[in-house]
Short mmCIF file of C-alpha atoms in Angstrom, two decimals:
data_model
loop_
_atom_site.label_atom_id
_atom_site.label_comp_id
_atom_site.label_asym_id
_atom_site.label_seq_id
_atom_site.Cartn_x
_atom_site.Cartn_y
_atom_site.Cartn_z
CA UNK A 1 -0.11 0.05 -0.07
CA UNK A 2 1.54 3.07 -0.87
CA UNK A 3 1.63 5.65 2.07
CA UNK A 4 0.29 9.24 0.90
CA UNK A 5 -1.81 11.87 2.33
CA UNK A 6 -5.77 12.35 0.76
CA UNK A 7 -7.50 15.50 0.67
CA UNK A 8 -10.93 16.35 -0.56
CA UNK A 9 -12.00 18.65 -3.02
CA UNK A 10 -15.26 20.31 -4.22
CA UNK A 11 -17.28 21.09 -7.34
CA UNK A 12 -14.45 20.55 -10.09
CA UNK A 13 -11.71 18.13 -10.24
CA UNK A 14 -8.66 18.71 -8.43
CA UNK A 15 -6.61 19.55 -11.43
CA UNK A 16 -9.07 22.86 -12.64
CA UNK A 17 -8.21 23.86 -8.98
CA UNK A 18 -4.02 23.39 -8.49
CA UNK A 19 -3.46 26.82 -7.25
CA UNK A 20 -5.73 26.47 -4.41
CA UNK A 21 -3.08 23.58 -3.27
CA UNK A 22 -0.07 24.44 -4.17
CA UNK A 23 1.66 27.88 -5.71
CA UNK A 24 1.50 29.06 -9.14
CA UNK A 25 5.32 31.23 -8.84
CA UNK A 26 6.16 27.59 -6.88
CA UNK A 27 5.06 25.63 -9.44
CA UNK A 28 6.56 27.98 -12.32
CA UNK A 29 10.21 28.09 -10.48
CA UNK A 30 10.26 24.01 -9.89
CA UNK A 31 9.36 23.59 -13.60
CA UNK A 32 11.90 26.20 -14.67
CA UNK A 33 14.80 23.96 -12.79
CA UNK A 34 13.51 20.84 -13.64
CA UNK A 35 13.79 21.36 -17.35
CA UNK A 36 17.66 22.80 -16.63
CA UNK A 37 18.16 19.90 -14.65
CA UNK A 38 16.96 17.61 -17.46
CA UNK A 39 19.19 18.62 -20.31
CA UNK A 40 22.17 19.25 -17.94
CA UNK A 41 25.15 16.99 -19.17
CA UNK A 42 27.09 16.81 -15.35
CA UNK A 43 25.90 15.23 -12.21
CA UNK A 44 27.59 17.72 -9.86
CA UNK A 45 25.70 20.40 -11.48
CA UNK A 46 21.81 18.45 -11.58
CA UNK A 47 22.21 17.54 -7.88
CA UNK A 48 22.95 21.04 -7.45
CA UNK A 49 20.43 22.53 -8.76
CA UNK A 50 17.51 20.00 -7.41
CA UNK A 51 19.15 20.06 -3.99
CA UNK A 52 19.56 24.00 -3.80
CA UNK A 53 16.11 25.45 -5.42
CA UNK A 54 13.67 22.36 -5.02
CA UNK A 55 14.94 20.95 -1.76
CA UNK A 56 14.84 17.55 -2.70
CA UNK A 57 17.42 15.51 -0.82
CA UNK A 58 19.50 14.15 -3.66
CA UNK A 59 23.13 11.60 -1.88
CA UNK A 60 26.30 11.67 -2.42
CA UNK A 61 27.18 9.81 -6.68
CA UNK A 62 23.59 9.60 -7.43
CA UNK A 63 23.03 10.00 -11.16
CA UNK A 64 19.83 11.64 -12.23
CA UNK A 65 20.00 10.75 -16.36
CA UNK A 66 19.15 12.69 -18.93
CA UNK A 67 15.52 14.02 -19.09
CA UNK A 68 14.39 12.55 -15.74
CA UNK A 69 11.83 14.36 -14.77
CA UNK A 70 11.14 14.98 -10.59
CA UNK A 71 7.21 15.99 -9.69
CA UNK A 72 6.98 19.66 -10.70
CA UNK A 73 4.72 20.48 -8.02
CA UNK A 74 6.19 18.68 -4.92
CA UNK A 75 9.57 17.77 -5.73
CA UNK A 76 10.56 18.46 -1.80
CA UNK A 77 9.11 15.33 -1.38
CA UNK A 78 11.93 13.19 -3.11
CA UNK A 79 15.08 11.53 -1.99
CA UNK A 80 17.09 9.70 -3.59
CA UNK A 81 19.99 8.03 -1.79
CA UNK A 82 23.92 7.59 -2.36
CA UNK A 83 25.78 6.30 -5.24
CA UNK A 84 21.78 5.88 -7.18
CA UNK A 85 20.97 5.62 -10.41
CA UNK A 86 17.65 6.70 -12.50
CA UNK A 87 17.31 6.21 -15.81
CA UNK A 88 16.61 8.26 -18.41
CA UNK A 89 13.16 9.60 -18.75
CA UNK A 90 11.88 8.80 -15.63
CA UNK A 91 9.03 10.87 -13.71
CA UNK A 92 9.15 10.59 -9.93
CA UNK A 93 5.82 11.86 -8.80
CA UNK A 94 4.91 12.72 -5.52
CA UNK A 95 1.64 13.88 -6.60
CA UNK A 96 -2.02 12.75 -7.94
CA UNK A 97 -4.89 15.03 -9.25
CA UNK A 98 -8.06 12.64 -9.61
CA UNK A 99 -11.52 13.55 -9.86
CA UNK A 100 -12.59 13.95 -6.28
CA UNK A 101 -9.49 14.28 -4.53
CA UNK A 102 -5.82 14.75 -4.81
CA UNK A 103 -3.05 13.08 -3.16
CA UNK A 104 0.15 13.71 -1.76
CA UNK A 105 3.16 11.38 -1.06
CA UNK A 106 6.67 11.25 0.04
CA UNK A 107 8.83 8.82 -2.25
CA UNK A 108 11.96 7.36 -1.03
CA UNK A 109 14.51 5.73 -3.28
CA UNK A 110 17.48 4.40 -1.51
CA UNK A 111 21.50 4.15 -2.25
CA UNK A 112 22.64 2.28 -4.69
CA UNK A 113 19.24 1.30 -6.18
CA UNK A 114 18.76 1.09 -10.12
CA UNK A 115 15.68 2.17 -12.10
CA UNK A 116 15.83 1.71 -15.43
CA UNK A 117 14.63 4.17 -18.35
CA UNK A 118 10.98 5.12 -19.14
CA UNK A 119 9.84 3.80 -15.31
CA UNK A 120 7.06 5.94 -14.08
CA UNK A 121 7.53 5.84 -9.66
CA UNK A 122 3.78 6.66 -8.54
CA UNK A 123 3.17 9.10 -4.78
CA UNK A 124 4.19 7.12 -1.25
CA UNK A 125 6.81 4.04 -2.60
CA UNK A 126 9.71 3.44 -0.80
CA UNK A 127 12.66 1.80 -3.13
CA UNK A 128 14.78 0.21 -0.70
CA UNK A 129 18.78 -0.26 -0.54
CA UNK A 130 20.16 -2.31 -3.03
CA UNK A 131 17.62 -2.81 -5.27
CA UNK A 132 17.31 -3.07 -9.27
CA UNK A 133 13.47 -1.60 -11.09
CA UNK A 134 13.65 -2.71 -15.04
CA UNK A 135 13.03 -0.36 -17.52
CA UNK A 136 9.51 1.11 -18.65
CA UNK A 137 8.23 -0.27 -15.41
CA UNK A 138 4.88 1.60 -13.02
CA UNK A 139 5.87 1.52 -10.14
CA UNK A 140 2.83 1.03 -7.93
CA UNK A 141 4.00 -0.35 -4.85
CA UNK A 142 7.43 -0.53 -2.25
CA UNK A 143 10.34 -2.45 -3.66
CA UNK A 144 12.27 -4.26 -0.73
CA UNK A 145 15.79 -3.68 -0.38
CA UNK A 146 18.26 -6.02 -3.04
CA UNK A 147 14.90 -7.27 -5.18
CA UNK A 148 14.45 -6.72 -8.96
CA UNK A 149 11.33 -5.87 -9.82
CA UNK A 150 10.10 -4.98 -13.33
CA UNK A 151 6.89 -5.27 -15.82
CA UNK A 152 3.26 -3.23 -15.76
CA UNK A 153 1.82 -3.69 -13.20
CA UNK A 154 5.08 -4.03 -11.31
CA UNK A 155 5.42 -7.43 -10.55
CA UNK A 156 8.87 -8.91 -7.69
CA UNK A 157 11.05 -10.56 -10.67
CA UNK A 158 13.80 -11.94 -8.21
CA UNK A 159 13.41 -11.48 -3.95
CA UNK A 160 17.00 -9.87 -2.48
CA UNK A 161 18.35 -13.80 -1.85
CA UNK A 162 17.58 -14.48 -4.96
CA UNK A 163 19.26 -11.85 -6.77
CA UNK A 164 22.18 -12.79 -4.08
CA UNK A 165 22.39 -16.14 -5.43
CA UNK A 166 22.83 -15.00 -8.94
CA UNK A 167 25.58 -12.72 -8.16
CA UNK A 168 26.97 -15.33 -6.45
CA UNK A 169 27.28 -17.50 -9.71
CA UNK A 170 28.03 -14.82 -11.71
CA UNK A 171 31.08 -14.83 -14.28
CA UNK A 172 31.08 -11.90 -15.57
CA UNK A 173 34.16 -10.98 -18.89
CA UNK A 174 35.21 -7.37 -18.10
CA UNK A 175 36.33 -6.23 -21.30
CA UNK A 176 38.85 -4.14 -19.89
#
């Protein structure tokens, strides 16, 4: 179960009333900073932008690839641990605007996590340390530490124990 806070709205759908829930100027600032960050080729600069202007919690040597889209309304609710990789064009959402309500939830991505390209991470989700999320996955629930998950709907492909066994049996042929 995702951990989200739910807020009921009256009359029109929640997105129609978006600026009653978040400042227009905050959204504009976040949008501009994120658009710059999405195309910034130097990870240290991108992390500095996101930490400084968006108040995101970004760990040491975390890498948000080209075109990663953090939440444009509540980026401060996103944390990424040390040495994690968020793949190309991944979207990380901390909000959901629905017809009769909107929801907010923190997104916690642990350390040494790999999220494949074109994935979407929904609000209120925790991805544990050392987890792997395959490309094009809709992360709609927690991913345990060390596990491999993927698909739409997402499912656990290998548990942490199975991943450890696979790694133990792996005999890589290094090219360098």
